[in-house]
Amino acid sequence: MTQAALITGITGQDGAYLAQLLLNKGYAVSGLLPRRSSDTLWRLRELRIEGDVNLIDGDVADLSAVLRGIRESKAAEVYNLAAQSFVGTSWQQPLLTAQVSGVGAANVLEAIRLTDPAIRFYQASTSEMFGLIQAERQDETTPFYPRSPYGVAKLYAHWMTINYRESFNLHASTGILFNHESPLRGIEFVTRKVTDGVARIKLGLQKELRLGNIDARRDWGFAGDYVDAMWRMLQQEKGDDYVVATGHTTTVREMCRIAFSHVGLSYEDHVVIDPKFFRPAEVDVLLGNPAKAERLLGWTATTSLEQLISMMVDADMRRAREGRPQA
Ligand code: NAP
Ligand code: F7E
């Protein structure tokens, strides 16, 4: 029998790659689609799967819509990827971020409990929950110290997932995913902002690139690898919590150097520091320890930062040449 899955956040970076992975495995894939006034399907189109997924109108902040989505999709697996996921915006829209990225997860858990507690659940937790890090390498036992309204909202969703697992015996897992990027990354996130900027500068469409704190360090991997870890979690006998990371950390500055040098440019000639992009509270450094995911899920990161950034710059060069910079 065909296995059915529901993805909230299907139009996002991870949602698109996960939909592709599940389709390739033979799943019937549905996605919850919140009402927007403009087109948000460009990633599904870019992966050529727009016509292969069943899109169900609904917003994760609306329990009745989530209930309908779960019933209509007949999902045996639900992946909750919907979020207001941009950390910077979470200071401007803290309550919306709480409703979508925090309470949204509780809505999905509650909808599963009310519909069919045998449905397996994945929650998109995040390394942002570690924030002001309490250990040099962060793993599943490291205490949390979120530094943004986004991190705080995600921590609520994280503990609600654990609570529903322990209270109602749900097969509910959290993936504490460190930063992961791709050519489908939103343009506001630093890697894509840089690779898009590099392409435009190389083609003479732009002169400078304005950035914030380029001394911040992140553990960056490839989104295509990370959605595979999500799927693996839901194939285990029981729900659990897993850190997913590369185990390497790099400054934004070094990432810029890699991106500019890929097209023969020097970042020092083009990057301008603009205080506008500094955050009220910063997460200075993140470095994950993915040993548990490697041991229990048989998962491993396959893509180096150099390969990832080269792939992104090449995609943005193509888009800039074709005059479609964002999508
Ligand atoms: P993304 O590109 O920002 O995608 C977020 C998705 O959520 C979009 O499809 C968005 O739709 C949807 N969404 C927003 N508000 C919604 C609402 N009220 N109801 C239903 N859907 C809504 O994020 P991503 O990078 O793919 O990340 C996927 C998930 O993993 C997110 O939960 C994120 O917080 C988490 N995460 C990401 C990373 C990372 O490095 N990428 C790391 C750890 C955790 P619209 O575009 O129409 O708003
Ligand atoms: O920032 C610094 C910025 O916005 C990375 C989300 O997917 O990953 C992401 O959150 C670093 C920060 O990602 C600019 O201050 C410097 O230190 O790409 P980012 P993020 O905040 O790490 C986590 C794991 C998630 O869960 C989130 O959903 O780069 N930085 N200059 C800049 N960042 C941006 N965006 N723009 C700049 O100009």
Coordinates of C-alpha atoms and ligand atoms in Angstrom, one line a residue:
M1 CA 0.0 0.0 0.0
T2 CA 1.2 3.5 -0.8
Q3 CA 2.5 5.3 2.3
A4 CA 1.1 8.9 2.7
A5 CA 2.9 11.8 4.3
L6 CA 1.9 15.4 5.1
I7 CA 4.5 18.2 5.1
T8 CA 3.8 21.6 6.7
G9 CA 6.1 24.2 5.2
I10 CA 6.2 22.2 1.9
T11 CA 7.0 25.4 -0.1
G12 CA 10.1 26.2 2.0
Q13 CA 13.7 25.0 1.3
D14 CA 13.4 21.8 3.4
G15 CA 9.8 21.2 2.5
A16 CA 10.7 21.1 -1.2
Y17 CA 13.7 18.7 -0.8
L18 CA 11.7 16.5 1.6
A19 CA 8.8 16.3 -0.8
Q20 CA 11.2 15.2 -3.6
L21 CA 12.8 12.6 -1.4
L22 CA 9.5 11.1 -0.3
L23 CA 8.1 11.1 -3.9
N24 CA 11.3 9.2 -5.0
K25 CA 10.5 6.6 -2.2
G26 CA 7.0 6.2 -3.6
Y27 CA 5.0 8.2 -1.0
A28 CA 1.8 10.1 -1.7
V29 CA 2.9 13.5 -0.6
S30 CA 0.6 16.3 0.6
G31 CA 1.5 19.7 1.8
L32 CA -0.3 22.3 3.9
L33 CA -0.4 25.6 1.9
P34 CA -1.0 28.8 3.8
R35 CA -2.9 31.6 2.0
R36 CA -0.5 34.0 0.4
S37 CA -1.2 36.8 -2.1
S38 CA 1.9 36.0 -4.2
D39 CA 3.3 32.8 -5.8
T40 CA 5.2 30.7 -3.3
L41 CA 5.6 27.5 -5.4
W42 CA 9.0 28.4 -7.1
R43 CA 11.0 25.8 -5.2
L44 CA 8.6 22.9 -6.1
R45 CA 8.7 24.2 -9.7
E46 CA 12.5 24.3 -9.7
L47 CA 12.6 20.6 -8.5
R48 CA 9.9 19.8 -11.1
I49 CA 7.5 18.3 -8.6
E50 CA 4.8 21.0 -8.4
G51 CA 2.3 18.7 -10.2
D52 CA 3.2 15.6 -8.1
V53 CA 2.2 16.9 -4.6
N54 CA -1.3 17.4 -3.2
L55 CA -1.6 20.9 -1.8
I56 CA -4.2 21.4 1.0
D57 CA -5.1 25.0 2.0
G58 CA -4.2 25.6 5.6
D59 CA -2.2 27.4 8.2
V60 CA -0.4 25.8 11.1
A61 CA -1.7 28.5 13.4
D62 CA -5.3 27.2 12.7
L63 CA -6.0 23.9 14.5
S64 CA -9.1 23.2 12.4
A65 CA -7.1 23.6 9.2
V66 CA -4.4 21.2 10.5
L67 CA -7.0 18.6 11.5
R68 CA -8.5 18.8 8.0
G69 CA -5.0 18.5 6.4
I70 CA -4.2 15.4 8.4
R71 CA -7.6 13.8 7.6
E72 CA -7.5 14.7 3.9
S73 CA -4.0 13.5 3.4
K74 CA -4.5 10.2 5.2
A75 CA -0.9 10.7 6.4
A76 CA 0.9 8.1 8.3
E77 CA 3.9 10.5 8.7
V78 CA 3.6 14.2 9.4
Y79 CA 6.7 16.5 9.1
N80 CA 6.2 19.8 10.8
L81 CA 8.5 22.2 8.9
A82 CA 6.2 25.3 8.9
A83 CA 7.8 28.2 10.7
Q84 CA 8.6 31.9 10.6
S85 CA 12.2 30.8 10.3
F86 CA 14.2 34.0 9.9
V87 CA 15.9 34.8 13.2
G88 CA 16.2 38.6 12.4
T89 CA 12.5 39.0 11.8
S90 CA 11.6 37.3 15.0
W91 CA 12.5 40.5 17.0
Q92 CA 10.2 42.5 14.7
Q93 CA 7.4 39.9 14.9
P94 CA 7.9 38.0 18.1
L95 CA 4.2 37.0 18.7
L96 CA 3.6 35.9 15.1
T97 CA 6.8 33.8 15.4
A98 CA 5.5 32.3 18.7
Q99 CA 2.1 31.5 17.1
V100 CA 3.6 29.9 14.0
S101 CA 7.0 28.4 15.1
G102 CA 5.9 27.5 18.6
V103 CA 2.1 27.0 18.9
G104 CA 1.9 25.7 15.4
A105 CA 3.8 22.6 16.5
A106 CA 1.4 22.1 19.4
N107 CA -1.5 22.3 16.9
V108 CA 0.0 19.6 14.8
L109 CA 0.6 17.4 17.8
E110 CA -2.9 17.9 19.1
A111 CA -4.4 17.2 15.7
I112 CA -2.5 13.9 15.6
R113 CA -3.6 12.9 19.1
L114 CA -7.2 13.7 18.2
T115 CA -7.1 12.0 14.7
D116 CA -4.9 8.9 15.1
P117 CA -2.1 8.7 17.7
A118 CA -0.3 6.1 15.6
I119 CA 0.7 8.8 13.1
R120 CA 4.4 9.4 13.2
F121 CA 5.6 13.0 13.8
Y122 CA 8.7 15.0 13.0
Q123 CA 9.4 18.4 14.6
A124 CA 11.9 20.7 13.0
S125 CA 13.9 21.8 16.0
T126 CA 17.0 23.9 15.7
S127 CA 20.6 24.6 16.9
E128 CA 19.3 28.2 17.6
M129 CA 17.9 26.6 20.9
F130 CA 21.6 26.3 22.0
G131 CA 22.1 30.0 21.5
L132 CA 24.6 31.1 24.1
I133 CA 26.3 27.8 24.0
Q134 CA 26.8 25.8 27.2
A135 CA 29.3 23.3 25.7
E136 CA 31.9 23.7 23.0
R137 CA 30.3 21.0 20.8
Q138 CA 26.6 20.8 21.2
D139 CA 24.8 17.4 21.3
E140 CA 21.4 16.0 22.6
T141 CA 22.5 16.5 26.2
T142 CA 23.7 20.1 26.0
P143 CA 21.5 22.6 27.9
F144 CA 19.6 25.2 25.9
Y145 CA 20.0 29.0 26.1
P146 CA 18.0 30.5 23.2
R147 CA 19.0 34.1 22.1
S148 CA 16.1 35.2 19.9
P149 CA 12.3 35.1 20.0
Y150 CA 12.6 32.4 17.2
G151 CA 14.9 30.3 19.4
V152 CA 12.4 30.6 22.3
A153 CA 9.4 29.7 20.2
K154 CA 11.2 26.6 18.8
L155 CA 12.2 25.5 22.3
Y156 CA 8.5 25.5 23.3
A157 CA 7.7 23.4 20.2
H158 CA 10.7 21.1 21.1
W159 CA 9.5 20.4 24.6
M160 CA 5.9 20.0 23.5
T161 CA 7.0 17.2 21.1
I162 CA 8.9 15.5 23.9
N163 CA 5.9 16.0 26.3
Y164 CA 3.5 14.4 23.8
R165 CA 5.8 11.5 23.3
E166 CA 6.0 10.9 27.0
S167 CA 2.4 11.8 27.9
F168 CA 0.6 10.1 25.0
N169 CA 3.2 7.6 23.7
L170 CA 3.3 9.3 20.3
H171 CA 6.0 8.3 17.8
A172 CA 7.3 11.9 17.9
S173 CA 10.9 12.9 17.1
T174 CA 12.8 16.1 17.0
G175 CA 15.7 16.8 14.7
I176 CA 18.0 19.5 16.2
L177 CA 19.2 20.6 12.9
F178 CA 22.2 22.9 12.5
N179 CA 22.2 25.5 9.6
H180 CA 21.7 23.8 6.2
E181 CA 21.7 25.6 2.9
S182 CA 21.2 25.0 -0.8
P183 CA 20.4 26.8 -4.0
L184 CA 16.8 26.8 -2.7
R185 CA 17.7 28.8 0.5
G186 CA 15.7 31.9 1.1
I187 CA 17.5 35.1 -0.1
E188 CA 17.5 36.7 3.4
F189 CA 19.7 34.0 4.9
V190 CA 23.4 34.8 4.9
T191 CA 24.8 32.1 2.6
R192 CA 22.2 32.7 -0.2
K193 CA 22.5 36.5 0.3
V194 CA 26.2 36.1 -0.3
T195 CA 26.0 33.7 -3.2
D196 CA 23.4 35.9 -4.9
G197 CA 25.5 39.0 -4.3
V198 CA 28.6 37.3 -5.7
A199 CA 26.8 36.4 -8.9
R200 CA 25.4 39.9 -9.3
I201 CA 28.8 41.5 -8.6
K202 CA 30.5 39.1 -11.0
L203 CA 28.0 40.0 -13.8
G204 CA 28.3 43.8 -13.1
L205 CA 24.8 44.1 -11.7
Q206 CA 25.8 45.2 -8.3
K207 CA 29.0 46.6 -6.7
E208 CA 29.0 45.9 -3.0
L209 CA 27.4 43.5 -0.5
R210 CA 26.3 44.8 2.8
L211 CA 26.5 42.3 5.7
G212 CA 26.4 42.3 9.5
N213 CA 28.5 40.3 11.9
I214 CA 30.8 38.3 9.7
D215 CA 32.7 36.9 12.7
A216 CA 29.8 34.7 13.6
R217 CA 30.5 31.0 13.2
R218 CA 28.1 28.4 11.9
D219 CA 28.1 24.6 11.3
W220 CA 26.7 24.7 7.7
G221 CA 25.6 21.6 5.8
F222 CA 23.6 20.8 2.6
A223 CA 19.8 20.7 3.0
G224 CA 19.5 17.7 0.7
D225 CA 21.5 15.6 3.2
Y226 CA 19.5 16.9 6.2
V227 CA 16.0 16.0 4.9
D228 CA 17.2 12.4 4.6
A229 CA 17.9 12.5 8.4
M230 CA 14.3 13.6 9.0
W231 CA 12.9 10.6 7.1
R232 CA 15.3 8.2 8.8
M233 CA 14.1 9.4 12.3
L234 CA 10.5 8.4 11.4
Q235 CA 11.6 4.9 10.3
Q236 CA 13.0 4.1 13.8
E237 CA 11.1 1.9 16.2
K238 CA 10.6 4.8 18.6
G239 CA 10.6 8.6 18.6
D240 CA 13.7 10.3 19.8
D241 CA 15.8 13.5 19.6
Y242 CA 18.8 13.8 17.3
V243 CA 21.4 16.5 16.5
V244 CA 22.1 16.8 12.8
A245 CA 25.2 18.7 11.9
T246 CA 28.5 18.4 10.0
G247 CA 30.8 18.8 13.0
H248 CA 32.7 21.7 11.4
T249 CA 32.3 25.4 12.2
T250 CA 33.3 28.3 9.9
T251 CA 33.0 32.1 10.1
V252 CA 30.7 34.1 7.8
R253 CA 33.9 35.8 6.7
E254 CA 35.5 32.6 5.5
M255 CA 32.3 31.5 3.8
C256 CA 32.4 34.9 1.9
R257 CA 36.0 34.2 0.9
I258 CA 35.0 30.8 -0.5
A259 CA 32.1 32.3 -2.4
F260 CA 33.9 35.2 -3.9
S261 CA 37.0 33.2 -4.8
H262 CA 34.8 30.7 -6.7
V263 CA 34.4 33.3 -9.4
G264 CA 37.9 34.8 -9.1
L265 CA 36.9 37.8 -6.8
S266 CA 38.1 38.9 -3.4
Y267 CA 35.5 39.5 -0.7
E268 CA 37.5 42.3 0.8
D269 CA 36.9 44.4 -2.3
H270 CA 33.1 44.2 -2.1
V271 CA 31.8 43.4 1.4
V272 CA 30.7 46.4 3.4
I273 CA 29.8 46.1 7.1
D274 CA 26.4 47.6 7.8
P275 CA 25.2 47.9 11.5
K276 CA 21.6 47.5 10.2
F277 CA 22.3 43.7 9.9
F278 CA 23.6 43.2 13.4
R279 CA 21.1 41.5 15.8
P280 CA 20.0 42.6 19.2
A281 CA 21.5 39.4 20.6
E282 CA 23.8 37.2 18.6
V283 CA 24.6 33.5 18.5
D284 CA 28.3 33.8 18.1
V285 CA 29.2 30.2 17.4
L286 CA 27.6 26.9 16.8
L287 CA 29.3 23.5 16.4
G288 CA 27.2 20.3 16.4
N289 CA 28.2 16.8 17.4
P290 CA 26.1 14.4 15.1
A291 CA 27.5 11.2 16.7
K292 CA 24.1 9.9 17.8
A293 CA 22.5 10.4 14.3
E294 CA 25.5 8.7 12.7
R295 CA 25.3 5.8 15.1
L296 CA 21.6 5.2 15.2
L297 CA 20.3 6.5 11.9
G298 CA 23.3 5.6 9.8
W299 CA 23.3 9.2 8.6
T300 CA 26.3 11.3 7.6
A301 CA 26.8 14.7 6.0
T302 CA 28.1 14.2 2.5
T303 CA 28.7 17.8 1.3
S304 CA 31.6 20.0 2.2
L305 CA 31.1 23.8 2.7
E306 CA 33.2 24.4 -0.4
Q307 CA 31.0 22.1 -2.5
L308 CA 27.9 23.6 -1.1
I309 CA 28.9 27.2 -1.7
S310 CA 30.1 26.4 -5.2
M311 CA 26.8 24.8 -6.0
M312 CA 24.9 27.9 -4.7
V313 CA 27.1 30.4 -6.5
D314 CA 26.7 28.4 -9.8
A315 CA 22.9 28.4 -9.4
D316 CA 22.8 32.1 -8.7
M317 CA 25.1 32.8 -11.7
R318 CA 22.6 31.0 -13.9
R319 CA 19.6 32.8 -12.4
A320 CA 21.3 36.2 -12.6
R321 CA 22.2 35.6 -16.3
E322 CA 18.6 34.6 -17.0
G323 CA 17.3 37.7 -15.1
R324 CA 15.5 35.8 -12.3
P325 CA 17.7 36.5 -9.3
Q326 CA 15.6 35.1 -6.5
A327 CA 13.8 32.0 -7.8
Ligands
NAP1 P1 11.8 28.2 5.1 O1 12.4 28.1 3.8 O2 11.6 29.5 5.8 O3 10.3 27.5 5.0 C1 9.3 27.7 6.0 C2 8.0 27.2 5.4 O4 7.0 27.4 6.4 C3 7.5 27.9 4.2 O5 6.9 26.9 3.3 C4 6.5 28.8 4.7 O6 5.5 29.2 3.7 C5 5.9 27.9 5.7 N1 5.0 28.7 6.7 C6 5.3 29.9 7.3 N2 4.3 30.3 8.0 C7 3.3 29.3 7.9 C8 2.0 29.1 8.5 N3 1.5 30.0 9.3 N4 1.3 28.0 8.2 C9 1.8 27.1 7.3 N5 3.1 27.2 6.7 C10 3.8 28.3 7.1 O7 12.5 27.3 6.2 P2 13.5 26.0 6.0 O8 14.9 26.5 5.9 O9 12.9 25.1 4.9 O10 13.4 25.2 7.4 C11 12.3 24.3 7.6 C12 12.1 24.1 9.1 O11 13.3 23.8 9.7 C13 11.6 25.4 9.7 O12 10.7 25.0 10.8 C14 12.9 26.0 10.3 O13 12.6 26.8 11.4 C15 13.6 24.7 10.7 N6 15.1 24.8 10.7 C16 15.7 25.2 9.6 C17 17.1 25.2 9.6 C18 17.9 25.6 8.4 O14 19.1 25.9 8.6 N7 17.3 25.7 7.3 C19 17.8 24.7 10.7 C20 17.1 24.2 11.8 C21 15.7 24.2 11.8 P3 5.6 30.7 3.1 O15 6.9 30.8 2.4 O16 4.4 30.8 2.3 O17 5.6 31.6 4.3
F7E2 O1 22.6 34.0 9.9 C1 25.2 36.5 10.4 C2 24.1 36.4 11.4 O2 20.3 34.4 8.9 C3 23.8 33.3 10.1 C4 17.8 29.7 10.1 O3 17.6 28.8 9.1 O4 19.7 28.6 10.9 C5 19.2 29.9 10.4 O5 19.4 30.9 11.3 C6 24.8 34.2 10.8 C7 24.3 35.0 11.9 O6 21.0 32.1 9.8 C8 24.4 38.8 7.9 O7 24.2 37.4 12.4 C9 26.1 38.4 9.1 O8 25.2 35.0 13.0 O9 21.9 32.9 7.7 P1 21.4 33.4 9.0 P2 20.7 31.8 11.4 O10 20.3 33.1 12.1 O11 21.9 31.1 11.9 C10 19.1 28.2 12.1 C11 19.7 26.9 12.5 C12 17.6 28.2 12.0 O12 17.0 27.4 12.7 C13 17.0 29.4 11.4 O13 15.6 29.1 11.0 O14 25.2 35.2 9.8 N1 25.1 37.5 9.4 N2 25.6 39.3 8.2 C14 24.1 37.7 8.6 N3 22.9 37.0 8.5 C15 22.0 37.5 7.6 N4 20.8 36.8 7.5 N5 22.2 38.6 6.8 C16 23.4 39.3 6.9 O15 23.6 40.3 6.2

